[in-house]
């Protein structure tokens, strides 16, 4: 009976640690996108008049530890289509990418198509 109680206590502790780790790793995507938008504004601004700007949040799964980047926000430009006109299909172009570490600090900003 004692060994069952110890096993149950160990399992409870492991589940608690897993939940704690998972909770700490969660990121507020909206806040990250806002920070990235401000940080990459010089990359985004030249495209805003002619393009719709789309952002995309991604978690980075590292092969090596420690992981230098925990997540990123990418920005894409899609050509604006005025009114009810038919727009030609044009691919989005990536204009910026902002990388964050596990603590939510911006560690790298890449501007493309400048």
Coordinates of C-alpha atoms in Angstrom, one line a residue:
X1 CA 0.0 0.0 0.0
X2 CA 2.9 2.3 0.8
X3 CA 4.4 1.8 -2.6
X4 CA 1.2 2.7 -4.3
X5 CA 1.0 5.9 -2.4
X6 CA 4.5 6.8 -3.3
X7 CA 3.9 6.0 -6.9
X8 CA 0.7 8.1 -6.9
X9 CA 2.6 11.0 -5.2
X10 CA 5.4 10.8 -7.8
X11 CA 2.9 10.8 -10.7
X12 CA 1.1 13.8 -9.2
X13 CA 4.4 15.7 -8.9
X14 CA 5.4 14.9 -12.5
X15 CA 2.0 16.0 -13.8
X16 CA 2.3 19.2 -11.8
X17 CA 5.8 19.9 -13.2
X18 CA 4.6 19.3 -16.7
X19 CA 1.6 21.7 -16.3
X20 CA 3.9 24.3 -14.8
X21 CA 6.5 24.0 -17.6
X22 CA 3.7 24.2 -20.2
X23 CA 2.2 27.3 -18.6
X24 CA 5.5 29.1 -18.5
X25 CA 6.2 28.3 -22.1
X26 CA 2.9 29.9 -23.3
X27 CA 3.3 33.2 -25.2
X28 CA 0.8 35.9 -25.7
X29 CA 0.7 35.9 -29.5
X30 CA -1.1 39.2 -29.8
X31 CA 1.5 40.9 -27.6
X32 CA 4.3 39.3 -29.5
X33 CA 2.8 40.5 -32.8
X34 CA 2.5 44.0 -31.4
X35 CA 6.1 44.1 -30.2
X36 CA 7.3 42.7 -33.6
X37 CA 5.2 45.2 -35.5
X38 CA 6.8 48.1 -33.6
X39 CA 10.3 46.6 -33.9
X40 CA 10.0 46.0 -37.7
X41 CA 8.2 49.2 -38.5
X42 CA 11.0 50.5 -40.7
X43 CA 10.7 47.2 -42.7
X44 CA 6.9 47.3 -43.0
X45 CA 6.2 51.0 -43.6
X46 CA 7.3 51.2 -47.2
X47 CA 4.8 48.5 -48.1
X48 CA 1.7 49.8 -46.3
X49 CA 0.5 52.1 -49.0
X50 CA 0.2 49.5 -51.8
X51 CA 0.0 46.2 -49.8
X52 CA -2.1 44.6 -47.1
X53 CA 0.3 43.5 -44.3
X54 CA -0.3 40.0 -42.8
X55 CA 1.5 38.7 -39.7
X56 CA 2.2 35.2 -38.8
X57 CA 3.2 33.8 -35.4
X58 CA 5.3 30.6 -35.2
X59 CA 6.9 28.6 -32.4
X60 CA 10.4 27.4 -33.2
X61 CA 11.3 23.8 -32.4
X62 CA 15.1 23.7 -31.9
X63 CA 17.3 20.7 -32.7
X64 CA 20.0 21.9 -30.4
X65 CA 19.9 23.3 -26.9
X66 CA 20.1 26.0 -25.7
X67 CA 17.6 27.3 -28.3
X68 CA 18.6 30.8 -29.5
X69 CA 15.1 31.6 -30.8
X70 CA 11.9 30.4 -29.1
X71 CA 9.3 31.9 -31.5
X72 CA 9.1 34.4 -34.4
X73 CA 6.6 36.7 -36.1
X74 CA 6.8 37.0 -39.9
X75 CA 5.3 39.8 -42.0
X76 CA 4.0 39.3 -45.5
X77 CA 2.8 41.8 -48.1
X78 CA -0.2 41.1 -50.3
X79 CA -1.1 43.5 -53.1
X80 CA -4.2 45.5 -52.3
X81 CA -7.1 45.2 -54.7
X82 CA -9.3 48.3 -55.0
X83 CA -13.0 48.0 -54.6
X84 CA -14.8 45.1 -56.5
X85 CA -12.0 44.7 -59.1
X86 CA -10.7 41.3 -59.9
X87 CA -7.1 41.2 -58.8
X88 CA -4.5 39.0 -60.4
X89 CA -3.3 36.2 -58.2
X90 CA 0.1 37.4 -56.9
X91 CA 2.1 35.6 -54.3
X92 CA 2.7 37.2 -50.9
X93 CA 6.2 38.4 -50.3
X94 CA 7.9 38.1 -47.0
X95 CA 9.0 41.6 -45.9
X96 CA 10.2 41.0 -42.3
X97 CA 10.8 38.4 -39.6
X98 CA 11.3 39.1 -35.8
X99 CA 12.8 36.4 -33.5
X100 CA 12.2 36.2 -29.8
X101 CA 14.1 34.3 -27.1
X102 CA 12.2 32.2 -24.5
X103 CA 11.9 35.2 -22.2
X104 CA 10.1 37.3 -24.8
X105 CA 13.0 39.5 -25.7
X106 CA 13.6 40.4 -29.3
X107 CA 16.9 39.0 -30.4
X108 CA 16.9 39.4 -34.2
X109 CA 15.1 41.5 -36.8
X110 CA 15.4 40.6 -40.5
X111 CA 14.1 43.0 -43.2
X112 CA 13.6 41.6 -46.7
X113 CA 12.9 43.2 -50.1
X114 CA 14.2 46.6 -49.2

